[in-house]
Amino acid sequence: MLNEFQQPLKLLNRMTSCSVVLEAPVQRVAIFGGTHGNELSGVFLVKHWQKNGAEIQRSGLQVTPFITNPRAVKKCTRYIDCDLNRVFDPDNLGRKVMEDIPYEVRKAQEINNLFGPKGSDVAYDLIFDLHNTTSNMGGTLILENSGNDFIMQMFHYIKNALAPESCPVFLIEHPNLKYATTRSIAKHPVGVEVGPQPQGVLRADILDKMRKIIKHGLDFVRIFNEGEEFPPCTIEVYRIIEKVDYPRNKNDDIIAIIHPCLQDQDWQPLNKGDPVFLTCDGETIAYEGDSTVYPTFVNEAAYYEKKQAFVKTVKVKLTAKGLRSSSS
C-alpha cells in the first residue's frame, strides 16, 4: 500500500506523463543545399560536409548532406525549368517520366525515392533545407505545421542557444497557400532561411549564422535521442497571412518600388499609414490595413517573378507539449 507521501508522487508522475509526447528517436537526418542553385551558403556547407562530415555527425545519427539541384548549382541559377521547392506535391511526384518532363520535377521524384516516399513510415526523420534570401531576415527558421511538437521544441532550443541573437520563426501554414517544399518529404521538415545575401554570393557572417543553426539543431536531436525530457514550451512565431504584389499598370509593369522606410525592415511592425511603396514621381503609397502586420521577404530578388513584394505576417504564440523519446 502506498503511504501518504507516495500517493501524491504517483499522481504527479501520472499527470506529467500525460502531458508529454513520446516521439520515436530520430535516426536519419538529411541536410539539403542547392535547392536553389544560386543560394550559396547551403551549397558551400553541404559540399564541405560531403568531404569532411565530422562537424555534423552525432552519436546514433546518420546525417546525409545532399545537393538537391546539381544542374542549377553548376549554372549558379535558381532553377533550370521550374522551382524545385514548389513541386513536391502528389501530382508532380506521381507524373510519368517523359522526355518533356521539367528537370526539377524529375529531380523531385528522384529525391522523393531517396529520402521518402513523402508521407510514408520509411521517409527520413528530419530534413534541414538550407536557403538564402536577399531580404534582411537574419537567421530564420521555417515551420510548416503548427502541430509538430518535435520541431517546435527544437526551435525553442535553437532560439535559446542563439540568444540574445534574434532567430525568428516563420509559420507558412495557410489554408490557401500551398508550398510543396523539398523538405516536406521528411517526417520533420525544417527550413533554414538566412540573409541578407545577394544571389550567387557568399558572405562569412551569413554562413556562420546558418552553420550555428545546424549545429544547435543537431545537438537538440542528440540530446532528445539520449532520453532528455523537454517540458512544455511556448514560442513566438510569425504566421503568414497574405502575399503582397507590387503596384502595377494595365500592362502588368511594376510602377512603384519598396519604400526606403520599409526596405530592410523584415519582422518590424507595419501600421496603418506607414510608407510601403514609392513611385518614380515621388508618390508614397501607404499601408491601409487596420491592424499591425510584420512584413518579411521584403524586396526578395527571387520573388519578382512570383509577383511578390513582401509577405504579411502576424505574431502568434504556439505551445508545444512536453517531449521525450519513446526509446528512453
Short mmCIF file of C-alpha atoms in Angstrom, two decimals:
data_model
loop_
_atom_site.label_atom_id
_atom_site.label_comp_id
_atom_site.label_asym_id
_atom_site.label_seq_id
_atom_site.Cartn_x
_atom_site.Cartn_y
_atom_site.Cartn_z
CA MET A 1 0.00 0.00 0.00
CA LEU A 2 1.26 3.48 -0.86
CA ASN A 3 1.91 5.80 2.07
CA GLU A 4 0.70 9.40 2.29
CA PHE A 5 3.87 10.69 0.61
CA GLN A 6 3.96 8.16 -2.23
CA GLN A 7 0.37 8.70 -3.39
CA PRO A 8 0.80 12.38 -4.43
CA LEU A 9 4.12 11.47 -6.11
CA LYS A 10 2.44 8.72 -8.13
CA LEU A 11 -0.33 11.14 -9.15
CA LEU A 12 2.24 13.78 -10.12
CA ASN A 13 4.14 11.26 -12.26
CA ARG A 14 0.90 10.23 -13.96
CA MET A 15 -0.01 13.87 -14.66
CA THR A 16 3.49 14.55 -16.01
CA SER A 17 3.44 11.53 -18.29
CA CYS A 18 0.06 12.55 -19.69
CA SER A 19 1.44 15.95 -20.75
CA VAL A 20 4.49 14.50 -22.51
CA VAL A 21 4.51 13.40 -26.15
CA LEU A 22 6.51 10.28 -26.84
CA GLU A 23 8.26 10.52 -30.21
CA ALA A 24 10.30 7.85 -31.94
CA PRO A 25 14.05 8.56 -31.83
CA VAL A 26 15.46 10.40 -34.82
CA GLN A 27 17.85 8.17 -36.72
CA ARG A 28 18.14 9.51 -40.27
CA VAL A 29 18.77 13.19 -40.96
CA ALA A 30 19.44 14.91 -44.29
CA ILE A 31 20.85 18.39 -44.85
CA PHE A 32 19.85 19.78 -48.25
CA GLY A 33 21.79 22.50 -50.04
CA GLY A 34 21.32 23.87 -53.53
CA THR A 35 17.55 23.53 -53.75
CA HIS A 36 18.02 26.93 -55.37
CA GLY A 37 21.33 26.84 -57.18
CA ASN A 38 22.31 30.48 -56.59
CA GLU A 39 21.81 30.40 -52.81
CA LEU A 40 25.39 29.61 -52.00
CA SER A 41 25.64 29.24 -48.21
CA GLY A 42 23.89 25.88 -48.22
CA VAL A 43 25.79 24.76 -51.33
CA PHE A 44 29.12 25.67 -49.75
CA LEU A 45 28.38 23.98 -46.42
CA VAL A 46 26.93 20.80 -47.92
CA LYS A 47 29.89 20.37 -50.27
CA HIS A 48 32.24 20.89 -47.32
CA TRP A 49 30.38 18.36 -45.17
CA GLN A 50 30.37 15.82 -48.01
CA LYS A 51 34.17 15.91 -47.88
CA ASN A 52 34.54 16.30 -44.12
CA GLY A 53 31.40 15.48 -42.16
CA ALA A 54 32.86 15.31 -38.65
CA GLU A 55 31.16 18.60 -37.72
CA ILE A 56 27.66 17.29 -38.40
CA GLN A 57 27.99 13.76 -37.06
CA ARG A 58 26.26 12.90 -33.79
CA SER A 59 26.25 9.61 -31.90
CA GLY A 60 23.48 7.30 -33.09
CA LEU A 61 22.60 9.53 -36.07
CA GLN A 62 23.00 9.00 -39.80
CA VAL A 63 23.44 12.52 -41.20
CA THR A 64 23.48 12.87 -45.00
CA PRO A 65 24.49 16.17 -46.68
CA PHE A 66 22.98 16.32 -50.17
CA ILE A 67 22.97 18.71 -53.15
CA THR A 68 19.39 18.70 -54.40
CA ASN A 69 19.62 20.62 -57.68
CA PRO A 70 23.11 19.97 -59.12
CA ARG A 71 22.46 21.41 -62.59
CA ALA A 72 21.17 24.67 -61.13
CA VAL A 73 24.16 24.76 -58.77
CA LYS A 74 26.56 24.28 -61.67
CA LYS A 75 24.94 27.17 -63.56
CA CYS A 76 24.54 29.25 -60.38
CA THR A 77 20.90 29.87 -61.18
CA ARG A 78 17.77 29.46 -59.08
CA TYR A 79 16.43 26.61 -61.20
CA ILE A 80 16.59 25.09 -64.68
CA ASP A 81 12.93 24.62 -65.67
CA CYS A 82 10.84 25.35 -62.56
CA ASP A 83 11.18 25.95 -58.83
CA LEU A 84 12.26 22.69 -57.16
CA ASN A 85 10.93 23.97 -53.84
CA ARG A 86 7.34 24.01 -55.14
CA VAL A 87 6.93 20.64 -56.90
CA PHE A 88 6.78 18.10 -54.06
CA ASP A 89 3.03 17.69 -54.41
CA PRO A 90 1.19 14.44 -55.29
CA ASP A 91 0.58 15.46 -58.91
CA ASN A 92 4.22 16.17 -59.71
CA LEU A 93 5.62 13.30 -57.66
CA GLY A 94 3.24 10.96 -59.44
CA ARG A 95 3.85 12.22 -63.00
CA LYS A 96 5.06 9.72 -65.57
CA VAL A 97 8.65 10.31 -66.59
CA MET A 98 8.52 11.65 -70.13
CA GLU A 99 11.16 13.37 -72.25
CA ASP A 100 9.47 16.74 -71.83
CA ILE A 101 9.05 16.50 -68.05
CA PRO A 102 10.68 19.52 -66.35
CA TYR A 103 14.14 18.82 -64.93
CA GLU A 104 13.12 19.81 -61.39
CA VAL A 105 10.07 17.53 -61.44
CA ARG A 106 12.34 14.64 -62.41
CA LYS A 107 14.74 15.60 -59.59
CA ALA A 108 11.84 15.83 -57.14
CA GLN A 109 10.87 12.26 -57.96
CA GLU A 110 14.47 11.09 -57.52
CA ILE A 111 14.79 12.91 -54.18
CA ASN A 112 11.46 11.50 -53.04
CA ASN A 113 12.68 7.99 -53.83
CA LEU A 114 15.94 8.58 -51.96
CA PHE A 115 14.61 10.31 -48.85
CA GLY A 116 10.89 9.47 -48.84
CA PRO A 117 8.48 8.45 -50.06
CA LYS A 118 6.65 11.51 -48.76
CA GLY A 119 4.13 10.61 -46.09
CA SER A 120 5.49 7.09 -45.58
CA ASP A 121 6.84 5.41 -42.47
CA VAL A 122 10.21 4.91 -44.16
CA ALA A 123 10.73 8.58 -45.06
CA TYR A 124 13.71 10.34 -43.47
CA ASP A 125 13.02 11.50 -39.93
CA LEU A 126 14.35 15.03 -40.36
CA ILE A 127 15.45 17.26 -43.24
CA PHE A 128 17.14 20.64 -42.87
CA ASP A 129 16.74 22.58 -46.14
CA LEU A 130 19.25 25.45 -46.40
CA HIS A 131 18.30 28.68 -48.18
CA ASN A 132 19.48 32.24 -48.59
CA THR A 133 17.40 35.34 -49.07
CA THR A 134 18.27 38.80 -50.34
CA SER A 135 15.91 40.15 -47.67
CA ASN A 136 17.06 41.26 -44.24
CA MET A 137 15.54 38.26 -42.43
CA GLY A 138 18.51 37.24 -40.31
CA GLY A 139 18.64 33.58 -39.37
CA THR A 140 15.04 32.44 -39.82
CA LEU A 141 13.54 29.04 -39.04
CA ILE A 142 10.60 27.95 -41.19
CA LEU A 143 7.80 25.91 -39.60
CA GLU A 144 5.34 24.10 -41.85
CA ASN A 145 2.99 22.59 -39.26
CA SER A 146 1.92 24.26 -36.02
CA GLY A 147 1.06 20.85 -34.58
CA ASN A 148 4.58 19.42 -34.77
CA ASP A 149 5.71 19.38 -31.14
CA PHE A 150 9.13 17.95 -32.02
CA ILE A 151 10.06 20.82 -34.36
CA MET A 152 8.65 23.47 -32.03
CA GLN A 153 10.72 22.06 -29.18
CA MET A 154 13.76 22.06 -31.47
CA PHE A 155 13.14 25.68 -32.47
CA HIS A 156 12.77 26.65 -28.81
CA TYR A 157 16.13 25.01 -28.13
CA ILE A 158 17.83 26.72 -31.10
CA LYS A 159 16.42 30.14 -30.21
CA ASN A 160 17.68 29.83 -26.63
CA ALA A 161 21.08 28.63 -27.80
CA LEU A 162 21.45 31.62 -30.13
CA ALA A 163 20.14 34.24 -27.69
CA PRO A 164 20.49 37.18 -27.49
CA GLU A 165 20.79 36.98 -31.28
CA SER A 166 17.36 37.02 -32.89
CA CYS A 167 16.09 33.87 -34.61
CA PRO A 168 12.56 34.45 -35.99
CA VAL A 169 10.23 31.54 -36.70
CA PHE A 170 8.14 31.84 -39.87
CA LEU A 171 4.98 29.70 -39.93
CA ILE A 172 3.90 29.03 -43.53
CA GLU A 173 0.77 27.09 -42.59
CA HIS A 174 -2.16 28.61 -44.52
CA PRO A 175 -5.39 27.14 -45.92
CA ASN A 176 -4.96 28.74 -49.34
CA LEU A 177 -1.17 28.83 -49.76
CA LYS A 178 0.45 25.51 -50.56
CA TYR A 179 4.23 25.32 -50.88
CA ALA A 180 5.05 21.61 -51.55
CA THR A 181 8.62 22.13 -50.38
CA THR A 182 11.64 19.90 -50.94
CA ARG A 183 11.94 19.20 -47.21
CA SER A 184 8.26 18.22 -46.89
CA ILE A 185 9.07 14.59 -47.70
CA ALA A 186 10.53 14.17 -44.18
CA LYS A 187 8.55 13.41 -41.06
CA HIS A 188 10.01 16.58 -39.58
CA PRO A 189 10.74 19.27 -42.23
CA VAL A 190 12.87 22.27 -41.20
CA GLY A 191 13.51 25.27 -43.43
CA VAL A 192 16.52 27.49 -42.71
CA GLU A 193 16.46 30.90 -44.42
CA VAL A 194 19.40 33.23 -43.82
CA GLY A 195 20.01 36.69 -45.19
CA PRO A 196 20.60 39.24 -46.45
CA GLN A 197 22.88 37.77 -49.07
CA PRO A 198 22.89 38.52 -52.81
CA GLN A 199 22.27 35.64 -55.19
CA GLY A 200 25.48 33.98 -56.33
CA VAL A 201 27.49 35.46 -53.44
CA LEU A 202 28.96 34.08 -50.20
CA ARG A 203 29.13 36.16 -47.01
CA ALA A 204 31.06 34.86 -44.00
CA ASP A 205 28.61 36.27 -41.42
CA ILE A 206 25.61 34.69 -43.15
CA LEU A 207 27.43 31.38 -43.50
CA ASP A 208 28.23 31.47 -39.77
CA LYS A 209 24.57 32.05 -38.84
CA MET A 210 23.48 29.07 -40.92
CA ARG A 211 26.22 26.86 -39.54
CA LYS A 212 25.28 27.66 -35.95
CA ILE A 213 21.61 26.87 -36.58
CA ILE A 214 22.51 23.44 -37.93
CA LYS A 215 24.89 22.78 -35.03
CA HIS A 216 22.25 23.56 -32.42
CA GLY A 217 19.58 21.64 -34.32
CA LEU A 218 21.73 18.50 -34.42
CA ASP A 219 22.66 18.97 -30.76
CA PHE A 220 18.95 19.01 -29.90
CA VAL A 221 18.40 15.74 -31.78
CA ARG A 222 21.30 14.09 -29.94
CA ILE A 223 20.02 15.20 -26.53
CA PHE A 224 16.49 14.09 -27.42
CA ASN A 225 17.71 10.67 -28.53
CA GLU A 226 19.64 10.28 -25.29
CA GLY A 227 16.40 10.50 -23.33
CA GLU A 228 16.26 14.13 -22.20
CA GLU A 229 12.70 15.18 -21.39
CA PHE A 230 11.73 18.62 -22.63
CA PRO A 231 8.97 20.38 -20.68
CA PRO A 232 6.13 22.19 -22.46
CA CYS A 233 7.30 25.43 -24.05
CA THR A 234 5.88 28.44 -25.85
CA ILE A 235 7.45 30.08 -28.88
CA GLU A 236 6.54 33.25 -30.73
CA VAL A 237 6.08 32.77 -34.46
CA TYR A 238 5.21 34.95 -37.44
CA ARG A 239 2.28 33.36 -39.27
CA ILE A 240 1.81 34.14 -42.95
CA ILE A 241 -1.50 35.78 -43.81
CA GLU A 242 -1.01 37.26 -47.30
CA LYS A 243 1.44 37.82 -50.13
CA VAL A 244 1.57 41.40 -51.43
CA ASP A 245 2.41 42.29 -55.03
CA TYR A 246 3.96 45.50 -56.34
CA PRO A 247 1.61 48.15 -57.75
CA ARG A 248 1.24 47.56 -61.48
CA ASN A 249 -0.25 49.28 -64.55
CA LYS A 250 -2.63 47.76 -67.07
CA ASN A 251 0.36 46.23 -68.90
CA ASP A 252 1.35 44.42 -65.70
CA ASP A 253 4.50 46.53 -65.33
CA ILE A 254 5.70 47.47 -61.84
CA ILE A 255 5.02 51.16 -61.20
CA ALA A 256 6.31 51.50 -57.63
CA ILE A 257 9.19 50.07 -55.61
CA ILE A 258 9.66 49.24 -51.93
CA HIS A 259 9.76 52.48 -49.94
CA PRO A 260 13.08 53.26 -48.15
CA CYS A 261 11.21 53.20 -44.82
CA LEU A 262 10.21 49.56 -45.42
CA GLN A 263 13.43 48.35 -47.03
CA ASP A 264 15.41 46.02 -44.72
CA GLN A 265 12.67 46.19 -42.07
CA ASP A 266 11.77 42.49 -42.10
CA TRP A 267 9.91 41.39 -38.93
CA GLN A 268 9.32 45.01 -37.88
CA PRO A 269 5.75 46.28 -37.21
CA LEU A 270 3.91 47.89 -40.11
CA ASN A 271 0.99 50.07 -39.07
CA LYS A 272 -1.77 51.87 -40.93
CA GLY A 273 -0.37 54.90 -42.75
CA ASP A 274 3.23 53.67 -42.80
CA PRO A 275 5.03 54.02 -46.17
CA VAL A 276 5.15 50.83 -48.26
CA PHE A 277 5.83 51.76 -51.90
CA LEU A 278 7.35 54.73 -53.74
CA THR A 279 6.62 55.69 -57.36
CA CYS A 280 9.10 57.27 -59.77
CA ASP A 281 7.11 60.50 -59.42
CA GLY A 282 7.83 60.54 -55.70
CA GLU A 283 4.38 59.47 -54.57
CA THR A 284 4.28 57.40 -51.39
CA ILE A 285 1.81 54.54 -51.17
CA ALA A 286 0.93 53.81 -47.56
CA TYR A 287 -0.24 50.68 -45.81
CA GLU A 288 -4.03 50.78 -45.49
CA GLY A 289 -4.66 47.83 -43.19
CA ASP A 290 -6.37 48.38 -39.85
CA SER A 291 -4.18 46.01 -37.86
CA THR A 292 -0.43 45.78 -37.32
CA VAL A 293 1.41 43.27 -39.50
CA TYR A 294 5.03 42.16 -39.70
CA PRO A 295 6.44 42.08 -43.25
CA THR A 296 9.09 39.64 -44.33
CA PHE A 297 10.78 38.58 -47.57
CA VAL A 298 10.80 42.33 -48.23
CA ASN A 299 12.01 43.03 -51.78
CA GLU A 300 13.27 39.44 -52.20
CA ALA A 301 15.00 39.26 -55.60
CA ALA A 302 13.74 35.74 -56.39
CA TYR A 303 10.12 36.75 -55.85
CA TYR A 304 9.84 39.38 -58.56
CA GLU A 305 8.85 36.59 -60.97
CA LYS A 306 6.27 35.42 -58.42
CA LYS A 307 4.78 38.93 -58.23
CA GLN A 308 5.55 39.23 -54.56
CA ALA A 309 6.91 42.42 -52.96
CA PHE A 310 6.68 41.11 -49.41
CA VAL A 311 4.71 38.77 -47.17
CA LYS A 312 2.42 39.98 -44.41
CA THR A 313 2.59 38.06 -41.15
CA VAL A 314 1.02 38.32 -37.71
CA LYS A 315 2.62 37.42 -34.40
CA VAL A 316 1.15 34.42 -32.62
CA LYS A 317 2.31 32.22 -29.76
CA LEU A 318 2.36 28.45 -30.07
CA THR A 319 2.72 26.00 -27.21
CA ALA A 320 4.46 22.68 -27.69
CA LYS A 321 3.71 19.74 -25.42
CA GLY A 322 6.42 18.16 -23.34
CA LEU A 323 8.61 15.81 -25.36
CA ARG A 324 10.57 12.65 -24.71
CA SER A 325 11.99 9.89 -26.87
CA SER A 326 9.88 6.74 -26.81
CA SER A 327 13.08 4.68 -26.52
CA SER A 328 14.08 6.18 -23.18
#
